[in-house]
Amino acid sequence: MHAQKKKLVLIGNGMAGVRAVEHLLKLAPGKYDITIFGSEPHPNYNRILLSSVLAGGASMSDIVINDWDWYKENGIALHTGDPVTKIDTTSKTVESKKGLKLAYDELIIATGSNPFMLPLPGADKEGVIAFRDIQDCEKMIDASQKYKKAVVIGGGLLGLEAARGLLHLGMDVHVVHIHHYLMERQLDEAAAKMLQRELEAQGMKFLLQKNTASIKGKRRASGLVFSDGSEVDGDLVVMAVGIKPNVELARAAGIEVNRGIVVNDFLQTSEPGVYAVGECAEHRGIAYGLVAPLYEQGAVLAKHLAGAETDGYHGSVTSTKLKVSGVDVFSAGRFDETPQTRSLKMQDDMSGTYKKLVIQDGKLVGAVLFGDTSEGSELFSIIRKGESVEGREKELLLGFSPSQAGGGASKESRLLAMPDDEIICGCNGVSKGTIADAITSKGCNTVGAIKSCTKASASCGGCKPLVEGLLQIYSENAGEPVKEGICGCTTLSRDEIVAEIKRMELMNIYEVMNVLGWSNPEGCSKCRPSLNYYLGMLYPDQYVDEKESRITNERYHANIQKDGTFSVVPRIYGGVTSPEELKKIAEIAVKYEVPLVKFTGGQRLDLLGVKKEDLPKMWEDLDMPSGHAYGKTLRTVKTCVGNTFCRFGTQDSMGMGIKLEKAFERLNTPAKVKLAVSGCPRNCAEASIKDFGVIAIDGGWELHVGGNGGVHVRATDVIGVVKTEDEVMEWASAFLQLYREEAIWNERTAQWIERVGLDYVKQKLEKQEDRLALKERIEHTLSLTTDPWKQIVENKELRKNFEPLPATQPATL
Ligand SMILES: Cc1cc2nc3c(=O)[nH]c(=O)nc-3n(C[C@H](O)[C@H](O)[C@H](O)COP(=O)(O)OP(=O)(O)OC[C@H]3O[C@@H](n4cnc5c(N)ncnc54)[C@H](O)[C@@H]3O)c2cc1C
Ligand SMILES: NC(=O)c1ccc[n+]([C@@H]2O[C@H](COP(=O)([O-])OP(=O)(O)OC[C@H]3O[C@@H](n4cnc5c(N)ncnc54)[C@H](O)[C@@H]3O)[C@@H](O)[C@H]2O)c1
Ligand code: SF4
Ligand code: FES
């Protein structure tokens, strides 16, 4: 005779509750007769991925976690579309809307949250919705087929993901936010402003510091009215202003409720035999709104119910990653600054990256990353472990070297030291042990295979670097580099992609992503600009540059500054100017009230603080070519005075520099390129830290390549010595074209040479016939280029992009 099974009832067929049941089935199979009630008419699905469904990255069927068969196979009685309406803790029964009455021995409440709906006049109109479940998602897709304009209230994670989805569905989208910058719960102002600029460039419009007073329209919403009297139109209004734990059922049953249902470290509520888990639960004063902590709770609850040993749940540090393609934002722990904290920040407006670390008592307590979030999971792991980073703070800020994570133990030894049950993928609750098992026993030897097998990295992608690290350690090919795609959207390398583009004659970005099986059909901020570059490089005659895939500075042909203004740098060949030219520049600086005029390190004049709408007029007045100070292209050729005036000079360095600059200006390159020419080995133009440097020697020129200043200083390698200026031009052309054809997008010449080796580059340039063939190709490409400033000045349509935004919108771009 079997002992009578205990009856376990779960209210809420969502992420946290079902996760606890999954654990329980593994820990104590057969211990309970399990019944699950769900309000929604679906099996358990991954709510996180609703954003991807809306943005076209996943289908409804992709997001099911446990299908109908799973419940049957595990003997679970499932009642979907039938919410529980009453709990009676005295008779230990629950009642459902359809009239079922069921007894329980143990009861789990996992009712999640309800979206907070602003109680505005007009909030009951048609077209006013939240974004919480499949039904909301379907309503948005429907609305996008009938209406054009959407307004999202709330510039937090959910609001921005909803807005991105609606943009993808072809709607014109305004995001209304109450605060003066976006995602203020996860980001500081600097990161938020960078985020806003990127989203604006994707087409999102923002109304900041706006307090909605009412929703206008007759039966259906037609827009919002704000407390300052201004208005915005919209046939669809999505409220994404936060959530509130769904506690009414528990409250009515007399269970202790604060903001959430109060639970102890074992997820027990005030009533014996009744537990709460997930967003509806409040543990030590916190009701979490992210999946990772809820899964941790679920694991503890399962152990407790299985009678297994557990220390209980002690609370979680959380991290978030915005799931918007083309934008990388990560935030973990505390990002606010207090008298007790110190913060280290690094901002690079050129590459659009930002990193902030918050330190307290020698420990990392928070991190914000924008533009490059690859270190997110490592930083998060350091925060969670609470280990000391004293003395290594700057190293952490500058970034992990491949062997050193967190400036202490190597990434490999850190991963090895992790216990098997440590969670690597918070979104899907996948532990290190599960991933290691998938690699060693199930033959998963790529990140994609691990994703399909375990779901690790299938949601926000934040854990991908750790998954890759485990793959390095446990795969049979351990020691060999993991085959890594150019970004999370593909496992293909740069060389594979370029080869496939050539082989299949793929002609545009979407074709490449589609044919080569991108996991994210929209691509991301890494692959889109890369593909745009590779296609332009391969097909200079046919390919039409895709402006949306360029970084902000390249789209506006000017460098965006931290206050949202731009800088203008006209081209001054070789850094050689004249009194007339200087006078003209000065007059224009006065006319447009340029607040700062500065000489750059590359010997150019930088006019800083220019308003976006003034850019075309200034370019027109200047009537000078663009200095391309903003792009992945030839920036400057720095020169010394050379033998024209200097008594040491042996050659005409200014003349040579001007010739080089005139030849290669406007050239698209994988990363920025800087040249210099010095008139003698004293090398006043610093040619030995440039991508291509030319140093005069007696009777000729020494040619240098692969130098770099900045963070990773690298001195050049000498690639040859030549006699004539024509030979300098031949070698410069051949070297630059080889770099164009073979480097990875965003890879400087220094990194490229380190990667492929100097001998390889020398060998490719050794024969004159090869150099001439490369020269011919670069000259053909150069013959097709035009000056971008002139193009905009002469084209009314293009000029419109620089017009100020309407008065209700902040003029940030
Ligand atoms: C669009 C979107 C994107 C998100 N993205 C992320 C992300 O990237 N990362 C992240 O960590 N988090 C994300 N979240 C939050 C995450 O989805 C939630 O934290 C998580 O789903 C909460 O799990 P839960 O089980 O507590 O609640 P839910 O998943 O909401 O499950 C609760 C279930 O209980 C049901 N229910 C309620 N009352 C009753 C009742 N009386 N009877 C029966 N059933 C009932 C509800 O209908 C619901 O199905 C996102 C949320 C949304 C909406
Ligand atoms: N990528 C992710 O991790 C992700 C994605 C989506 C949702 N979520 C989770 O889902 C839950 C809901 O997300 P959310 O963004 O709604 O919540 P939230 O509380 O994080 O953000 C709500 C935002 O709305 C703003 N707001 C409040 N009142 C407003 C008003 N009257 N007008 C305009 N703006 C107003 C707030 O300033 C805040 O920034 C959260 O728990 C969130 O963590 C997470
Ligand atoms: S590099 Fe030589 S030629 Fe040029 S300025 Fe210096 S000393 Fe004069
Ligand atoms: S942590 Fe989000 S997918 Fe793994």
XYZ file of C-alpha atoms in Angstrom, residues 705-706 712-717 747-758 761:
21
model
C 52.055 50.517 -39.816
C 49.781 49.484 -36.947
C 46.178 50.642 -25.713
C 49.353 52.335 -26.924
C 51.200 50.452 -29.645
C 54.274 51.577 -31.543
C 54.315 50.957 -35.270
C 56.154 48.207 -37.133
C 39.114 46.612 -35.371
C 41.928 49.179 -35.480
C 44.984 48.422 -37.615
C 46.968 47.767 -34.426
C 44.576 45.022 -33.292
C 44.340 43.610 -36.792
C 48.121 43.293 -37.131
C 48.358 41.760 -33.660
C 45.729 39.239 -34.729
C 46.979 38.264 -38.165
C 50.689 38.927 -37.598
C 53.034 41.394 -39.251
C 50.661 41.646 -43.839
